[in-house]
Coordinates of C-alpha atoms and ligand atoms in Angstrom, one line a residue:
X16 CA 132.6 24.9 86.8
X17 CA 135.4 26.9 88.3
X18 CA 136.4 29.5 86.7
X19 CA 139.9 29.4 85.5
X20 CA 140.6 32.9 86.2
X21 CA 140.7 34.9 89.1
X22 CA 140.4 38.7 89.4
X23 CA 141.2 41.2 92.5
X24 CA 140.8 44.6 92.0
X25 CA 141.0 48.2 94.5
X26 CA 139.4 51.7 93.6
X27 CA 141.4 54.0 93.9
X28 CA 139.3 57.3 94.8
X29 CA 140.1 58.3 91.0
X30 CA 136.6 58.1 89.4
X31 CA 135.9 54.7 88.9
X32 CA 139.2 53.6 88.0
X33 CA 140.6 50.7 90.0
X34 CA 144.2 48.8 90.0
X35 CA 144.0 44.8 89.8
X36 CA 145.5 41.5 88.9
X37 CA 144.1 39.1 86.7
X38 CA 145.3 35.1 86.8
X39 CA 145.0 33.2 83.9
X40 CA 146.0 29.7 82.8
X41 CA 149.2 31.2 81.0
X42 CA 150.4 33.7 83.8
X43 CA 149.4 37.1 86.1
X44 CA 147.9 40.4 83.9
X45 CA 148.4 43.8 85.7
X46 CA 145.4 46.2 85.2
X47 CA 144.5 48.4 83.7
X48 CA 146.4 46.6 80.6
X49 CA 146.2 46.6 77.0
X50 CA 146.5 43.9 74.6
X51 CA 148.2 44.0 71.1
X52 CA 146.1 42.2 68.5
X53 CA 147.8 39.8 66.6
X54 CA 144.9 38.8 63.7
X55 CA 146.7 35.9 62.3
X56 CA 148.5 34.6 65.0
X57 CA 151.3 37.5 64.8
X58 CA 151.4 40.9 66.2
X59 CA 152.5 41.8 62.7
X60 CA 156.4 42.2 62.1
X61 CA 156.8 41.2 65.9
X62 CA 158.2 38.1 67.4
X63 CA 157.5 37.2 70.9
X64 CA 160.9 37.6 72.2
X65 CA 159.8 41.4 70.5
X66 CA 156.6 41.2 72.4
X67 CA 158.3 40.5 75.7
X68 CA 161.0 43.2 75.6
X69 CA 157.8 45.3 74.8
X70 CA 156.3 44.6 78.4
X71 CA 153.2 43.0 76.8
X72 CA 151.5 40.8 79.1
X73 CA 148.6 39.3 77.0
X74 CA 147.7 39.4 73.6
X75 CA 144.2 39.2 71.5
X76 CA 144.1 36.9 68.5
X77 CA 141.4 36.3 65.6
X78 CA 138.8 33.6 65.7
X79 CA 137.6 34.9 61.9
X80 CA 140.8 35.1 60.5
X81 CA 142.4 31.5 62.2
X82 CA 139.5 29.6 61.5
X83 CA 139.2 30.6 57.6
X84 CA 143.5 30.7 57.5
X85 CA 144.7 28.3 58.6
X86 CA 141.9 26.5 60.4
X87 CA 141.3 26.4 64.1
X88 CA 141.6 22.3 63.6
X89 CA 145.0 22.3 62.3
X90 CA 146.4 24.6 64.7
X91 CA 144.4 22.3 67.6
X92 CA 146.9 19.2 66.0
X93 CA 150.0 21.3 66.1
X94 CA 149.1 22.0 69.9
X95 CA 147.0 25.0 70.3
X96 CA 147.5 28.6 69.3
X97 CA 149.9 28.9 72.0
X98 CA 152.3 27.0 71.1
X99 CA 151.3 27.2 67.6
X100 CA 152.8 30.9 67.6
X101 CA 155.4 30.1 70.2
X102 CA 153.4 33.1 72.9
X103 CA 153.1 31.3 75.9
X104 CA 151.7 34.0 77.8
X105 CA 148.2 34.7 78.2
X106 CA 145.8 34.9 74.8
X107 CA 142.2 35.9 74.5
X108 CA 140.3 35.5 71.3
X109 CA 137.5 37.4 70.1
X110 CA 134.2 35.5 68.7
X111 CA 134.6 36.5 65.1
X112 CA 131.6 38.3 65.3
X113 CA 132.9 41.5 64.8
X114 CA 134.8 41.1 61.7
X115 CA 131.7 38.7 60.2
X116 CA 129.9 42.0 60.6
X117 CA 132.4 44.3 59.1
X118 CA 134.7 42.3 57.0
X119 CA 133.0 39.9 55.4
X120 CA 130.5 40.0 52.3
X121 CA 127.5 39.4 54.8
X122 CA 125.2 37.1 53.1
X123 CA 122.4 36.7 56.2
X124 CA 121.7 37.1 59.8
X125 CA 118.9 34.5 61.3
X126 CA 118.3 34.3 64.7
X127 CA 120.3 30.6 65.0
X128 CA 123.3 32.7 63.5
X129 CA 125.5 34.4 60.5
X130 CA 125.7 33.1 56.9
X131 CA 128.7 35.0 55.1
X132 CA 131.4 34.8 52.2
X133 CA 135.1 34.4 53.1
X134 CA 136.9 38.1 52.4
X135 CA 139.9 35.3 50.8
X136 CA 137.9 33.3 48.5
X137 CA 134.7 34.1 49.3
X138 CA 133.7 30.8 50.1
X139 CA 130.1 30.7 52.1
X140 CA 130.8 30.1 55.8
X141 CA 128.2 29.7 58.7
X142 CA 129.2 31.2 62.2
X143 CA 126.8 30.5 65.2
X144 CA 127.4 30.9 69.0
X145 CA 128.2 27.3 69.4
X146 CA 130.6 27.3 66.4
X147 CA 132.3 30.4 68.0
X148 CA 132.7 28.5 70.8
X149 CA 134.2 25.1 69.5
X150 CA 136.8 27.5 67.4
X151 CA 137.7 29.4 70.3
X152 CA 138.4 25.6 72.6
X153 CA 140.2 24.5 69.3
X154 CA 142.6 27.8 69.6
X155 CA 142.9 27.1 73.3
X156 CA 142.7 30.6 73.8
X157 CA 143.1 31.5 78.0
X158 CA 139.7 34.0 77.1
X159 CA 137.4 33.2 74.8
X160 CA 134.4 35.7 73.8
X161 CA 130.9 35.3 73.2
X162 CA 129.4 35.8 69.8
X163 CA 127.8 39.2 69.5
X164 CA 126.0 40.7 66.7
X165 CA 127.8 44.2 66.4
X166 CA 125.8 46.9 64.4
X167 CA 126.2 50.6 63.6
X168 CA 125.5 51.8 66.8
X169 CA 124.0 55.4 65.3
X170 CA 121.1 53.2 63.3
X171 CA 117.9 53.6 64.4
X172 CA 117.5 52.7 68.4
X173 CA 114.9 49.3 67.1
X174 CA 117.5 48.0 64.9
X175 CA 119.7 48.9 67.8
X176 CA 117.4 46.7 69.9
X177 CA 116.7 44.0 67.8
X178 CA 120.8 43.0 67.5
X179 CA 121.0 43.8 71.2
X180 CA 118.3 41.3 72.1
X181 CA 119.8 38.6 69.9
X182 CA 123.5 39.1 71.2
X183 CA 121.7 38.4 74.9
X184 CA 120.3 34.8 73.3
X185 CA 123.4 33.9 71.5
X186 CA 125.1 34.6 74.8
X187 CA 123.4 32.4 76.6
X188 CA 124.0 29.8 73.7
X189 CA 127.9 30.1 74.2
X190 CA 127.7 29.7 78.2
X191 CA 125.6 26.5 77.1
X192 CA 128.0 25.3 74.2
X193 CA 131.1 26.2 76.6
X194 CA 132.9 23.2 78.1
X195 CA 136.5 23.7 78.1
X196 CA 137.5 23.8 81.8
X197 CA 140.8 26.0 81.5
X198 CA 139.4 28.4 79.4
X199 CA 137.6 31.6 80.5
X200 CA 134.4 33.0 78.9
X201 CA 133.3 36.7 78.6
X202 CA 130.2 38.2 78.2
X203 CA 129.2 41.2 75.2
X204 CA 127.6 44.2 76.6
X205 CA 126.3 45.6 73.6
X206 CA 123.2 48.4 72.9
X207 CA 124.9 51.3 70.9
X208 CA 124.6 54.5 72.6
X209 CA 121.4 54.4 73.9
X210 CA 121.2 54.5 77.5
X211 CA 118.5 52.3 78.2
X212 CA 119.7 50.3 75.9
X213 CA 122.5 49.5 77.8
X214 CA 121.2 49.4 81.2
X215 CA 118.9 46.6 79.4
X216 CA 122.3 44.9 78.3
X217 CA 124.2 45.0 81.4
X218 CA 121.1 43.4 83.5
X219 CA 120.9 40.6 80.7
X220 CA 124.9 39.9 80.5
X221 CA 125.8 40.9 83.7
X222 CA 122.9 38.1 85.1
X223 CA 124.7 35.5 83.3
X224 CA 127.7 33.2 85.0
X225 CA 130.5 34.5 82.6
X226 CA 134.1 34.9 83.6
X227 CA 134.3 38.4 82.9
X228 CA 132.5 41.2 80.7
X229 CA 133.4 43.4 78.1
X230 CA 131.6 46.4 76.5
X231 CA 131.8 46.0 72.8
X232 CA 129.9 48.2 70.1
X233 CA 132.0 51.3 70.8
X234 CA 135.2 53.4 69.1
X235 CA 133.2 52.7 65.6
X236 CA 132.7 56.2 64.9
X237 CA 130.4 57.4 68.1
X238 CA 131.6 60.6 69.4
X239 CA 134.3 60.9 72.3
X240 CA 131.1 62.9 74.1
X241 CA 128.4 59.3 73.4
X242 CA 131.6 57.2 74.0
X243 CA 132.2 58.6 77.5
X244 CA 128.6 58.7 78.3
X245 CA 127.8 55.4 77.4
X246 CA 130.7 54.4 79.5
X247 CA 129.4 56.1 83.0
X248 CA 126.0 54.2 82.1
X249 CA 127.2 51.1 81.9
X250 CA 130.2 51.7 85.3
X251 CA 126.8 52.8 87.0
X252 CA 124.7 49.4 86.3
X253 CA 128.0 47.3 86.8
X254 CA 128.9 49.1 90.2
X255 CA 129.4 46.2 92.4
X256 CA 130.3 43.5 90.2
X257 CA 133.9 42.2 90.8
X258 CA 134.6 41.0 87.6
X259 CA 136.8 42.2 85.1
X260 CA 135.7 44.8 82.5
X261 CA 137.2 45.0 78.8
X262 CA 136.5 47.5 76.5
X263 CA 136.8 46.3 72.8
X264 CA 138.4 48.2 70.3
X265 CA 139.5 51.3 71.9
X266 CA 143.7 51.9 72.0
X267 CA 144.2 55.8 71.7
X268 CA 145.8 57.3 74.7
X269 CA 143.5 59.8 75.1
X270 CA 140.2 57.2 74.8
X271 CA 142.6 55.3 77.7
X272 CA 142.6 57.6 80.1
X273 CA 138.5 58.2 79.7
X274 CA 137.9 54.5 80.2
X275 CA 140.2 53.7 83.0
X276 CA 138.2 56.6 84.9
X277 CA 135.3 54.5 84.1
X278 CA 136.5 51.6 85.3
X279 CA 137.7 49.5 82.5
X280 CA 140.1 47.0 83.0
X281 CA 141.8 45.5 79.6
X282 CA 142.2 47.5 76.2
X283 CA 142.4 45.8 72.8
X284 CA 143.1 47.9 69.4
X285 CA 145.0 47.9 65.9
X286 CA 145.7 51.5 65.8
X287 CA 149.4 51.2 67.8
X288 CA 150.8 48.9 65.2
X289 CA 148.6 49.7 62.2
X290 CA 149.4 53.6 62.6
X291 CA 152.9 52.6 62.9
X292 CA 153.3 50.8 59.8
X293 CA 152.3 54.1 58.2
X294 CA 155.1 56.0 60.1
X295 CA 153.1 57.9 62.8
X296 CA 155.1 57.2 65.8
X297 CA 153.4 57.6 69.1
X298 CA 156.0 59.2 71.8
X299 CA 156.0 61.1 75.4
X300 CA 156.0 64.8 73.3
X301 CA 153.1 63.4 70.6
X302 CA 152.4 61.7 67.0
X303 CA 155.9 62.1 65.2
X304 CA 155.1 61.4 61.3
X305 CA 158.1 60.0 60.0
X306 CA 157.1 60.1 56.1
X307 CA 157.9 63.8 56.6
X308 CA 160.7 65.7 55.2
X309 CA 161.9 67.5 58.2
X310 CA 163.1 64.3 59.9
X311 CA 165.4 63.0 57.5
X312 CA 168.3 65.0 58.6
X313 CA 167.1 64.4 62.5
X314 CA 169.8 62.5 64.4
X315 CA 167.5 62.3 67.7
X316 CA 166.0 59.1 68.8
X317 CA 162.3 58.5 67.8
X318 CA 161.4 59.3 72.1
X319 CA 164.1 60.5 73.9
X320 CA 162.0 59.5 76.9
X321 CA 161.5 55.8 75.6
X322 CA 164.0 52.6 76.2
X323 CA 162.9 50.3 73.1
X324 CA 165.6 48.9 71.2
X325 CA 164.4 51.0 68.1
X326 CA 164.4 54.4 70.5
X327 CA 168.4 53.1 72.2
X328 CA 169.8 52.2 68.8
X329 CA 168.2 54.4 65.9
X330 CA 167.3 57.7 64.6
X331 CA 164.5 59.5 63.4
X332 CA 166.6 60.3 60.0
X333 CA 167.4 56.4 59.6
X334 CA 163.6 55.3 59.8
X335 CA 162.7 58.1 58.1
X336 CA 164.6 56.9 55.4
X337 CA 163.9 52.9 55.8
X338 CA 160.0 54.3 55.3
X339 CA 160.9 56.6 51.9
X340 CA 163.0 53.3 50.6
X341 CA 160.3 50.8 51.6
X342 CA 162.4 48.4 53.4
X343 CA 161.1 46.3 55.6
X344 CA 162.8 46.9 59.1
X345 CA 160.6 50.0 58.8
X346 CA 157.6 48.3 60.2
X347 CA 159.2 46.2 63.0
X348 CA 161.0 49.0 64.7
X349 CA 158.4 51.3 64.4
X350 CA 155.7 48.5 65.4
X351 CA 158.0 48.0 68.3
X352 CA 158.5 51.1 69.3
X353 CA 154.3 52.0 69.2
X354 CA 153.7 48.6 71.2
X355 CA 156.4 50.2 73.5
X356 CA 154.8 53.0 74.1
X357 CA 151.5 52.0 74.9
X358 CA 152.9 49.4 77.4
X359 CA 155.0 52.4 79.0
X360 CA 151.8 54.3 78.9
X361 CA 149.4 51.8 81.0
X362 CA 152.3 51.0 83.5
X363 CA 152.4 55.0 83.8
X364 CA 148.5 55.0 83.9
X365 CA 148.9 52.4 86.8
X366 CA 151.7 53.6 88.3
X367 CA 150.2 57.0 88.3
X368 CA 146.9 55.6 89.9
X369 CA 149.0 54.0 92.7
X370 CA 150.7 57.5 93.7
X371 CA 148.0 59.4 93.3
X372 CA 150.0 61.6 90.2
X373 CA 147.0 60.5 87.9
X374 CA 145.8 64.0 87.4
X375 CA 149.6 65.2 86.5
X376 CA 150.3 62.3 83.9
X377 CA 146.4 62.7 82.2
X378 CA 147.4 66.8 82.1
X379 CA 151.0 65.5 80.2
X380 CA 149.4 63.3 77.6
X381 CA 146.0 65.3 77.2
X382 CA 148.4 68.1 76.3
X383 CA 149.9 66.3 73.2
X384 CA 146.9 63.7 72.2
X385 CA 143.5 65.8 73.5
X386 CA 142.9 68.3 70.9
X387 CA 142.7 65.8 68.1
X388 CA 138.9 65.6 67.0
X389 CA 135.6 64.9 69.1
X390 CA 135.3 61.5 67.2
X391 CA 136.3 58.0 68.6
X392 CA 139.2 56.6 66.5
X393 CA 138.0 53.6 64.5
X394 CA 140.2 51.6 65.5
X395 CA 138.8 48.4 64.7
X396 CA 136.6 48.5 61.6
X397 CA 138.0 47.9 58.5
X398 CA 139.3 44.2 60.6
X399 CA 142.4 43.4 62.6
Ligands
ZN13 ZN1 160.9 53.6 71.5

């Protein structure tokens, strides 16, 4: 089967970090890119036209979520998740595995698959590769994901092992179970921070004919130091292999700049738009916390430097105020402006990659997001 994506990609002499394009059934992706996670078929208090303005390119969407709420079958009458949500650009979905392993109440895990209870009515539910697969064809997704079994990746290296060598069956299951034609499927490199571990991973998922791999079991609470160096273990095996690279999870400008030196490709994370909804603001001079005092008599722009509409038409003392009073457009302009940001901040990264200034804009945002902790953001755990 062809695949239904195509990927070109350049080094750049920075690192590993490379500059490429990635085709999809639903239109072009620039990398390196990052995708805003929209669990239930929103990027929450965005609309597309939102998205758009935002510069977003592609966005990730919830297998566990759509399938319990409001079921991958109805949304495969109304026309596919696509047109279901009215984004017609590209989607990828993730397998569900993650959030059956940290959001569910996990009942078992055999080697055919998961038994767990719905987190809405807890309701027992059975997830196996070959389900995740017909959900993901339901959704109509342009990337769909393997299902992995994710685990603590500081547990003891056997348990480590034992999840790692299932993930490599299952993943085999869902190339088997895979039919739809114009959708792409990606592979799970998984093996916690264990070098050899990995190595083991990458020759497993890396031998097998997906679309495109990603790197998942990371940003769960590793250090930035176990983070970086399971990254260069897994850029050394992959050296040579054209496809694309994801990294699951990880949406922290610092972690960005790590990765993209190691060669990843596509970024996925809640922390933009979940931080946001608390009032951290991410701009070009660092994390603004609106909730606090000193801004409700500030008549500046949230980021002088940025062009969203909350950043042209509002102050720091009006949100400030909309988060103190509760109201609602606190969310969407601050959610817009975070999803701003970040899409400013990876057409910098590859702008900066293209002129060789790389060095100058890592120095600029190191200086305002580097010194904060040694510990990888959890970006993903408590669910999307
Ligand atoms: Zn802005």
């Amino acid at each position: 089967m062809a695949s239904p994506i195509t990927f070109t990609s350049r080094a750049v002499g920075i690192g590993r970090a490379r500059l490429g394009a990635l085709t999809t059934p639903h239109g072009e992706i620039q990398t390196p890119q990052f995708m805003p996670v929209g669990t239930q078929a929103t990027v929450k208090a965005l609309t597309p036209g939102d998205l758009r303005a935002a510069g977003v390119q592609v966005i990730l969407a919830n297998t566990y979520h759509l399938s319990l709420r409001p079921g991958h079958e109805r949304i495969a009458r109304l026309g596919g998740l696509h047109r279901f949500m009215s984004w017609h650009g590209p989607i990828l979905t993730d397998s569900g595995g993650f959030q059956v392993f940290s959001l569910a109440h996990l009942g078992r895990v055999d080697d055919d698959g998961v038994t767990f209870a719905s987190h809405l009515d807890g309701s027992s539910q059975r997830l196996t590769p070959e389900r995740a697969v017909e959900i993901q064809e339901a959704l109509g997704s342009d990337i769909a994901m393997a299902f992995d079994q994710l685990v603590d990746a500081t547990l003891p290296m056997a348990e480590v092992a034992v999840a790692m060598e299932r993930t490599h069956r299952w993943a085999e299951r869902c190339l088997a179970a895979h039919t739809r034609a114009d959708q792409a499927l990606f592979g799970i490199v998984q093996g916690g921070v264990d070098a050899e571990l990995r190595r083991q991973s990458v020759a497993s998922i890396a031998g097998l004919p997906f679309d495109g791999l990603a790197i998942g079991g990371l940003s769960i609470g590793e250090s930035k130091a176990q983070m970086a160096a399971t990254l260069d273990v897994v850029a050394e095996a992959l050296s040579g292999d054209p496809r694309v690279r994801y990294l699951m999870g990880v949406g922290s400008p610092p972690d960005f700049f790590t990765a993209v030196e190691r060669g990843i490709d596509l970024f996925d994370c809640v922390l933009p738009t979940r931080v946001a909804r608390t009032g951290q603001l991410w701009t070009s001079a660092g994390k603004l916390n609106l909730r606090n005092a000193r801004f409700l008599d500030d008549p500046d722009p949230p980021d002088v430097e940025c062009g969203c509409e909350t950043c042209r038409n509002h102050s720091r003392a009006y949100l400030a105020h909309l988060f103190r009073a509760e109201e609602l457009l606190a969310y969407r302009l601050s959610s817009l402006h975070n999803v701003t940001y970040t899409q400013d901040l990876m057409r910098r990264i590859r702008a900066a990659l293209e002129d060789g200034s790389y060095g100058t804009l890592r120095e600029a945002v190191m200086a305002h997001y580097g010194g904060t902790g040694t510990r990888t953001d959890k970006g993903t755990v408590t669910g999307r």
